[in-house]
Amino acid sequence: RAEVIINGSSSPLVLERSSESIKHQDGPTPTQWRHNQTLALKIRKHILKFLDAEKDISVLKGTLKPGDIIHYVFDRDSTMNVSQNLYALLPRTSPLKGKHFRTCAIVGNSGILLNSGCGEEIDAHSFVIRCNLAPVQEYSRDVGTKMDLVTMNPSVIQRAFEDLVNDTWREKLLQRLHSLNGSILWIPAFMAKGGKERVEWVNELILKNHINVRTAYPSLRLLHAVRGYWLTNKVYIKRPTTGLLMYTLATRFCNRIYLYGFWPFPRDQDQNPVKYHYYDTLKYGYMSQTSPHTMPLEFKALKALHQQGALKLTVGACD
Ligand code: CDP
């Protein structure tokens, strides 16, 4: 039984309250979801004790200079030098400085989105966060097209763009980057040494091709801080996924948070098969065998927060 303890002490809120279905969009008796503003504000306050999304969303120009040495967060013995290109792309001020949005959508990449018809609903939110350069055009009916912040783990360059082995893949990545069209591109560049070249390739493409994005590179402390917050609340994650990181950051600047595409299970609630990603053929085995993530555990925590009205999780079709 997991608990979320707000303000560290007196008011433990039981996370796992019942096995109540979160099937609120369809089905015979949909659960009535109501936003719990008091709880959302408490969570924001509590998370602020661990991290400040405004600051931790990106390292700023003023704090680094070219040539500085950085130890990777997960590979402490390996280092990187801050390149001229990376330095050029560091923001001067936080891309979230003073930002407040009425509603935010965080779009995970689960195949549960296919045939959801959620595109229009997602696009109606004030701020839309997407993960790992996921394609949208071909899936717009189900996932929408609006994007204000897009994440990019360096491994995506290998997984989705064949490590840019030839011009075709390079062109494909260029097009995807162009399609970001002014949004924030969030690249965890300091996490693992494996991403070194990939981050540099992307930085170079952005600069050479004058791509219209606002780059952001999360702080060195962000991951541990996010993990710390969830561990304190008895959610024993190993390494937070991109989706959970985004939710944790979003609590700072979004009044209401709506999650779509979060479903780390191979079957839906009616036992129909669900693709791991809505857009590729990656398998669930990838997640359980090689990934340090604990997605089902995260999902359980998010579901409990949904049941308490702190966020809204959509795992069915939209109206
Ligand atoms: O960066 P990561 O590999 O964690 O993410 P991804 O596979 O690109 O998907 C983005 C986010 O969607 C994940 O971090 C999860 O939070 C969520 N997701 C999910 O809940 N269920 C899935 N089957 C796939 C992704």
Tab-separated table of C-alpha atoms and ligand atoms in Angstrom:
chain	number	residue	atom	x	y	z
A	1	ARG	CA	0.000	0.000	0.000
A	2	ALA	CA	1.590	3.248	-1.129
A	3	GLU	CA	1.079	6.540	0.627
A	4	VAL	CA	1.676	10.106	-0.378
A	5	ILE	CA	2.636	12.227	2.589
A	6	ILE	CA	2.084	15.876	2.057
A	7	ASN	CA	4.337	18.371	3.845
A	8	GLY	CA	6.469	15.560	5.137
A	9	SER	CA	4.505	14.801	8.268
A	10	SER	CA	1.034	15.130	9.660
A	11	SER	CA	-1.318	14.460	6.770
A	12	PRO	CA	-0.626	11.133	5.153
A	13	LEU	CA	-2.928	10.730	2.193
A	14	VAL	CA	-3.539	7.181	1.210
A	15	LEU	CA	-2.515	6.759	-2.408
A	16	GLU	CA	-4.072	3.395	-3.100
A	17	ARG	CA	-7.604	3.880	-1.899
A	18	SER	CA	-9.564	1.285	-3.810
A	19	SER	CA	-9.497	-0.728	-6.974
A	20	GLU	CA	-11.962	1.739	-8.443
A	21	SER	CA	-11.717	1.861	-12.199
A	22	ILE	CA	-10.238	4.917	-13.866
A	23	LYS	CA	-12.280	4.149	-16.926
A	24	HIS	CA	-13.998	7.473	-16.909
A	25	GLN	CA	-14.471	8.254	-20.569
A	26	ASP	CA	-16.438	5.233	-21.647
A	27	GLY	CA	-18.086	2.202	-20.090
A	28	PRO	CA	-21.436	1.965	-18.359
A	29	THR	CA	-20.809	3.899	-15.120
A	30	PRO	CA	-17.936	6.321	-15.634
A	31	THR	CA	-16.205	7.506	-12.497
A	32	GLN	CA	-16.889	11.190	-11.954
A	33	TRP	CA	-13.524	12.923	-11.798
A	34	ARG	CA	-13.234	16.224	-9.962
A	35	HIS	CA	-10.176	18.408	-9.729
A	36	ASN	CA	-8.904	18.725	-6.155
A	37	GLN	CA	-7.230	22.104	-6.135
A	38	THR	CA	-6.271	21.968	-2.469
A	39	LEU	CA	-4.399	18.724	-3.007
A	40	ALA	CA	-2.782	19.943	-6.244
A	41	LEU	CA	-1.467	23.012	-4.402
A	42	LYS	CA	-0.163	20.891	-1.525
A	43	ILE	CA	1.682	18.660	-3.945
A	44	ARG	CA	3.200	21.683	-5.697
A	45	LYS	CA	4.392	23.024	-2.359
A	46	HIS	CA	5.844	19.714	-1.284
A	47	ILE	CA	7.680	19.176	-4.586
A	48	LEU	CA	9.146	22.666	-4.254
A	49	LYS	CA	11.012	21.404	-1.196
A	50	PHE	CA	12.907	19.005	-3.453
A	51	LEU	CA	13.279	20.912	-6.702
A	52	ASP	CA	12.228	24.055	-8.481
A	53	ALA	CA	11.040	23.322	-12.009
A	54	GLU	CA	11.732	26.904	-13.030
A	55	LYS	CA	15.416	26.438	-12.237
A	56	ASP	CA	15.945	22.710	-12.676
A	57	ILE	CA	14.352	22.535	-16.103
A	58	SER	CA	17.607	23.844	-17.566
A	59	VAL	CA	21.163	24.784	-16.828
A	60	LEU	CA	21.638	28.443	-17.803
A	61	LYS	CA	24.393	30.184	-19.750
A	62	GLY	CA	25.567	32.107	-16.741
A	63	THR	CA	26.435	28.970	-14.796
A	64	LEU	CA	28.728	27.236	-17.309
A	65	LYS	CA	31.349	28.160	-19.860
A	66	PRO	CA	32.854	26.276	-22.800
A	67	GLY	CA	35.445	23.781	-21.638
A	68	ASP	CA	33.880	23.193	-18.218
A	69	ILE	CA	33.965	19.577	-17.122
A	70	ILE	CA	30.766	17.800	-16.117
A	71	HIS	CA	30.456	14.392	-14.469
A	72	TYR	CA	27.562	12.364	-15.854
A	73	VAL	CA	24.762	11.853	-13.330
A	74	PHE	CA	24.567	8.068	-13.823
A	75	ASP	CA	28.181	7.487	-14.853
A	76	ARG	CA	29.984	9.503	-12.214
A	77	ASP	CA	33.423	8.399	-13.399
A	78	SER	CA	32.862	9.656	-16.934
A	79	THR	CA	33.061	13.295	-17.848
A	80	MET	CA	32.212	15.581	-20.722
A	81	ASN	CA	33.450	19.017	-21.700
A	82	VAL	CA	30.939	21.754	-22.341
A	83	SER	CA	31.314	22.331	-26.091
A	84	GLN	CA	30.956	25.658	-27.894
A	85	ASN	CA	27.749	24.394	-29.477
A	86	LEU	CA	26.224	23.274	-26.193
A	87	TYR	CA	27.156	26.583	-24.634
A	88	ALA	CA	25.604	28.478	-27.542
A	89	LEU	CA	22.332	26.610	-27.027
A	90	LEU	CA	22.039	27.052	-23.259
A	91	PRO	CA	19.194	29.433	-22.442
A	92	ARG	CA	19.967	32.757	-20.745
A	93	THR	CA	16.850	32.592	-18.611
A	94	SER	CA	14.582	29.724	-17.688
A	95	PRO	CA	12.139	28.884	-20.477
A	96	LEU	CA	9.511	28.545	-17.739
A	97	LYS	CA	10.306	31.773	-15.935
A	98	GLY	CA	7.114	33.150	-14.411
A	99	LYS	CA	4.959	30.775	-16.455
A	100	HIS	CA	1.536	29.665	-15.285
A	101	PHE	CA	-0.939	27.676	-17.299
A	102	ARG	CA	-4.568	26.883	-16.582
A	103	THR	CA	-4.340	23.362	-17.952
A	104	CYS	CA	-1.472	21.215	-19.196
A	105	ALA	CA	-1.466	17.963	-21.110
A	106	ILE	CA	1.370	15.504	-20.697
A	107	VAL	CA	1.314	13.031	-23.535
A	108	GLY	CA	3.035	9.710	-22.835
A	109	ASN	CA	3.821	7.364	-25.680
A	110	SER	CA	1.705	4.291	-24.921
A	111	GLY	CA	-0.236	2.580	-27.708
A	112	ILE	CA	-3.338	3.141	-25.560
A	113	LEU	CA	-3.647	6.419	-27.480
A	114	LEU	CA	-4.427	4.620	-30.755
A	115	ASN	CA	-8.117	4.985	-31.657
A	116	SER	CA	-8.647	7.200	-28.610
A	117	GLY	CA	-9.757	10.201	-30.652
A	118	CYS	CA	-8.067	12.361	-27.975
A	119	GLY	CA	-6.268	14.694	-30.413
A	120	GLU	CA	-8.719	17.553	-30.199
A	121	GLU	CA	-8.954	17.397	-26.408
A	122	ILE	CA	-5.164	17.321	-26.058
A	123	ASP	CA	-4.737	20.305	-28.368
A	124	ALA	CA	-7.239	22.319	-26.346
A	125	HIS	CA	-4.916	22.464	-23.304
A	126	SER	CA	-2.940	25.649	-22.668
A	127	PHE	CA	0.419	23.847	-22.600
A	128	VAL	CA	1.194	20.482	-24.187
A	129	ILE	CA	4.198	18.369	-23.234
A	130	ARG	CA	5.312	15.459	-25.432
A	131	CYS	CA	8.024	12.864	-24.982
A	132	ASN	CA	10.992	11.726	-27.034
A	133	LEU	CA	10.263	13.437	-30.339
A	134	ALA	CA	7.202	11.260	-30.827
A	135	PRO	CA	5.655	11.747	-34.272
A	136	VAL	CA	2.252	13.452	-34.342
A	137	GLN	CA	1.202	14.249	-37.922
A	138	GLU	CA	0.177	10.712	-38.898
A	139	TYR	CA	-1.614	10.228	-35.564
A	140	SER	CA	-3.170	13.639	-35.066
A	141	ARG	CA	-6.723	12.366	-34.543
A	142	ASP	CA	-5.563	10.405	-31.493
A	143	VAL	CA	-2.662	12.466	-30.149
A	144	GLY	CA	-3.175	16.009	-31.483
A	145	THR	CA	-0.412	18.198	-32.899
A	146	LYS	CA	0.116	21.061	-30.418
A	147	MET	CA	3.468	20.921	-28.668
A	148	ASP	CA	4.985	23.430	-26.301
A	149	LEU	CA	7.670	21.272	-24.735
A	150	VAL	CA	9.161	18.147	-26.295
A	151	THR	CA	11.683	15.910	-24.575
A	152	MET	CA	14.482	14.042	-26.312
A	153	ASN	CA	16.493	11.349	-24.573
A	154	PRO	CA	19.745	11.001	-26.551
A	155	SER	CA	18.949	7.290	-27.064
A	156	VAL	CA	16.093	8.338	-29.362
A	157	ILE	CA	18.666	9.258	-32.001
A	158	GLN	CA	19.696	5.624	-32.069
A	159	ARG	CA	16.262	4.063	-31.636
A	160	ALA	CA	14.238	6.218	-34.000
A	161	PHE	CA	16.840	7.751	-36.304
A	162	GLU	CA	19.380	4.915	-36.813
A	163	ASP	CA	22.185	7.009	-35.318
A	164	LEU	CA	22.041	9.179	-38.463
A	165	VAL	CA	23.952	6.563	-40.479
A	166	ASN	CA	23.065	8.220	-43.781
A	167	ASP	CA	21.453	11.314	-45.301
A	168	THR	CA	17.978	9.819	-45.243
A	169	TRP	CA	17.991	9.486	-41.447
A	170	ARG	CA	19.686	12.835	-41.018
A	171	GLU	CA	16.961	14.405	-43.150
A	172	LYS	CA	14.259	12.618	-41.162
A	173	LEU	CA	15.608	14.009	-37.901
A	174	LEU	CA	15.962	17.465	-39.429
A	175	GLN	CA	12.321	17.423	-40.467
A	176	ARG	CA	11.214	16.325	-37.009
A	177	LEU	CA	13.259	19.116	-35.446
A	178	HIS	CA	11.811	21.658	-37.878
A	179	SER	CA	8.311	20.510	-36.953
A	180	LEU	CA	8.931	21.549	-33.333
A	181	ASN	CA	8.370	25.048	-34.551
A	182	GLY	CA	9.369	27.279	-31.662
A	183	SER	CA	8.670	24.877	-28.817
A	184	ILE	CA	11.052	23.978	-26.012
A	185	LEU	CA	13.304	21.019	-26.812
A	186	TRP	CA	14.344	19.408	-23.556
A	187	ILE	CA	17.477	17.272	-23.779
A	188	PRO	CA	18.840	15.388	-20.745
A	189	ALA	CA	22.427	15.784	-21.873
A	190	PHE	CA	24.213	15.168	-18.588
A	191	MET	CA	22.660	11.861	-17.532
A	192	ALA	CA	24.549	9.024	-19.227
A	193	LYS	CA	27.832	8.946	-21.102
A	194	GLY	CA	26.205	6.935	-23.933
A	195	GLY	CA	24.448	10.075	-25.107
A	196	LYS	CA	27.613	12.136	-25.638
A	197	GLU	CA	27.909	12.055	-29.467
A	198	ARG	CA	24.162	12.028	-30.001
A	199	VAL	CA	23.666	15.228	-28.065
A	200	GLU	CA	26.490	16.862	-29.999
A	201	TRP	CA	25.006	15.769	-33.360
A	202	VAL	CA	21.648	17.262	-32.464
A	203	ASN	CA	23.182	20.483	-31.167
A	204	GLU	CA	25.119	20.874	-34.390
A	205	LEU	CA	22.075	20.203	-36.577
A	206	ILE	CA	20.057	22.796	-34.667
A	207	LEU	CA	22.712	25.479	-35.039
A	208	LYS	CA	23.704	24.759	-38.638
A	209	ASN	CA	20.120	24.626	-39.864
A	210	HIS	CA	18.846	27.528	-37.752
A	211	ILE	CA	16.133	25.347	-36.312
A	212	ASN	CA	13.495	27.284	-34.461
A	213	VAL	CA	13.524	25.631	-31.017
A	214	ARG	CA	14.304	26.809	-27.515
A	215	THR	CA	16.717	24.247	-26.135
A	216	ALA	CA	16.824	23.276	-22.457
A	217	TYR	CA	19.187	20.877	-20.683
A	218	PRO	CA	17.999	19.714	-17.255
A	219	SER	CA	20.104	20.409	-14.204
A	220	LEU	CA	22.418	17.796	-12.740
A	221	ARG	CA	20.317	17.556	-9.610
A	222	LEU	CA	16.900	17.136	-11.204
A	223	LEU	CA	16.730	13.357	-11.408
A	224	HIS	CA	17.851	12.722	-7.862
A	225	ALA	CA	15.532	15.424	-6.588
A	226	VAL	CA	12.528	13.942	-8.394
A	227	ARG	CA	13.427	10.479	-7.163
A	228	GLY	CA	13.819	11.861	-3.655
A	229	TYR	CA	10.364	13.382	-3.737
A	230	TRP	CA	8.709	10.130	-4.785
A	231	LEU	CA	10.760	8.001	-2.391
A	232	THR	CA	9.735	10.273	0.458
A	233	ASN	CA	6.181	9.504	-0.550
A	234	LYS	CA	6.860	5.775	-0.517
A	235	VAL	CA	6.828	5.382	-4.271
A	236	TYR	CA	9.947	3.269	-4.649
A	237	ILE	CA	11.018	4.086	-8.174
A	238	LYS	CA	14.516	3.248	-9.388
A	239	ARG	CA	14.827	5.952	-11.998
A	240	PRO	CA	11.895	8.214	-12.887
A	241	THR	CA	10.643	7.886	-16.451
A	242	THR	CA	10.355	10.877	-18.724
A	243	GLY	CA	6.606	10.890	-18.105
A	244	LEU	CA	6.943	11.043	-14.329
A	245	LEU	CA	9.668	13.691	-14.608
A	246	MET	CA	7.323	15.808	-16.708
A	247	TYR	CA	4.440	15.443	-14.258
A	248	THR	CA	6.709	16.387	-11.353
A	249	LEU	CA	7.977	19.481	-13.211
A	250	ALA	CA	4.520	20.434	-14.443
A	251	THR	CA	3.094	20.700	-10.915
A	252	ARG	CA	5.068	23.933	-10.628
A	253	PHE	CA	3.472	25.810	-13.503
A	254	CYS	CA	0.210	24.023	-14.358
A	255	ASN	CA	-2.978	24.428	-12.364
A	256	ARG	CA	-4.595	21.305	-13.759
A	257	ILE	CA	-2.630	18.429	-15.194
A	258	TYR	CA	-4.072	15.909	-17.661
A	259	LEU	CA	-2.157	12.789	-18.618
A	260	TYR	CA	-2.678	10.847	-21.840
A	261	GLY	CA	-0.759	7.870	-23.217
A	262	PHE	CA	0.283	6.528	-19.811
A	263	TRP	CA	-0.422	2.793	-19.848
A	264	PRO	CA	2.587	0.526	-19.296
A	265	PHE	CA	0.649	-2.699	-19.818
A	266	PRO	CA	0.360	-4.971	-22.865
A	267	ARG	CA	-3.450	-5.282	-22.537
A	268	ASP	CA	-6.120	-2.660	-22.075
A	269	GLN	CA	-8.972	-2.901	-19.584
A	270	ASP	CA	-10.937	-5.066	-22.011
A	271	GLN	CA	-7.948	-7.349	-22.562
A	272	ASN	CA	-7.218	-6.049	-26.063
A	273	PRO	CA	-3.505	-5.855	-26.940
A	274	VAL	CA	-1.838	-2.457	-26.504
A	275	LYS	CA	1.359	-1.427	-28.300
A	276	TYR	CA	4.210	-0.240	-26.106
A	277	HIS	CA	4.521	2.924	-28.212
A	278	TYR	CA	1.740	4.261	-30.405
A	279	TYR	CA	4.155	4.880	-33.271
A	280	ASP	CA	6.752	2.090	-33.410
A	281	THR	CA	7.289	-1.610	-32.821
A	282	LEU	CA	9.243	-1.455	-29.579
A	283	LYS	CA	8.209	-4.332	-27.313
A	284	TYR	CA	7.376	-4.488	-23.608
A	285	GLY	CA	10.372	-6.777	-23.014
A	286	TYR	CA	12.546	-3.775	-23.705
A	287	MET	CA	11.075	-2.125	-20.664
A	288	SER	CA	11.291	-4.977	-18.182
A	289	GLN	CA	14.674	-6.469	-19.085
A	290	THR	CA	16.929	-3.578	-19.882
A	291	SER	CA	15.284	-0.521	-18.485
A	292	PRO	CA	15.883	0.717	-14.961
A	293	HIS	CA	12.351	2.162	-14.947
A	294	THR	CA	9.563	0.928	-12.715
A	295	MET	CA	6.700	2.084	-14.881
A	296	PRO	CA	3.849	0.023	-13.412
A	297	LEU	CA	4.781	1.329	-9.976
A	298	GLU	CA	4.728	4.903	-11.272
A	299	PHE	CA	1.401	4.201	-12.920
A	300	LYS	CA	-0.067	2.996	-9.636
A	301	ALA	CA	0.986	6.242	-7.959
A	302	LEU	CA	-0.435	8.363	-10.791
A	303	LYS	CA	-3.680	6.399	-10.729
A	304	ALA	CA	-4.033	7.047	-7.011
A	305	LEU	CA	-3.455	10.756	-7.605
A	306	HIS	CA	-6.132	10.612	-10.298
A	307	GLN	CA	-8.552	9.066	-7.844
A	308	GLN	CA	-7.869	11.897	-5.419
A	309	GLY	CA	-8.346	14.547	-8.111
A	310	ALA	CA	-4.754	15.832	-8.140
A	311	LEU	CA	-4.404	15.009	-11.845
A	312	LYS	CA	-6.549	13.447	-14.529
A	313	LEU	CA	-5.412	10.276	-16.202
A	314	THR	CA	-7.149	9.363	-19.452
A	315	VAL	CA	-6.770	5.734	-20.466
A	316	GLY	CA	-9.779	5.323	-22.696
A	317	ALA	CA	-11.353	7.133	-25.587
A	318	CYS	CA	-12.086	10.866	-25.474
A	319	ASP	CA	-15.615	12.117	-26.244
B	1	CDP	O1	11.963	8.130	-21.939
B	1	CDP	P1	11.118	6.912	-21.742
B	1	CDP	O2	11.702	5.677	-22.358
B	1	CDP	O3	10.718	6.762	-20.314
B	1	CDP	O4	9.731	7.233	-22.477
B	1	CDP	P2	8.888	6.811	-23.773
B	1	CDP	O5	8.877	5.349	-23.976
B	1	CDP	O6	9.260	7.668	-24.926
B	1	CDP	O7	7.428	7.262	-23.290
B	1	CDP	C1	7.203	8.509	-22.685
B	1	CDP	C2	6.519	8.307	-21.344
B	1	CDP	O8	5.211	7.745	-21.545
B	1	CDP	C3	7.219	7.306	-20.431
B	1	CDP	O9	8.266	7.916	-19.736
B	1	CDP	C4	6.091	6.837	-19.538
B	1	CDP	O10	5.879	7.750	-18.489
B	1	CDP	C5	4.887	6.864	-20.486
B	1	CDP	N1	4.587	5.535	-21.061
B	1	CDP	C6	3.634	4.724	-20.447
B	1	CDP	O11	3.076	5.080	-19.412
B	1	CDP	N2	3.295	3.511	-21.015
B	1	CDP	C7	3.899	3.080	-22.132
B	1	CDP	N3	3.527	1.900	-22.663
B	1	CDP	C8	4.891	3.879	-22.756
B	1	CDP	C9	5.211	5.113	-22.196
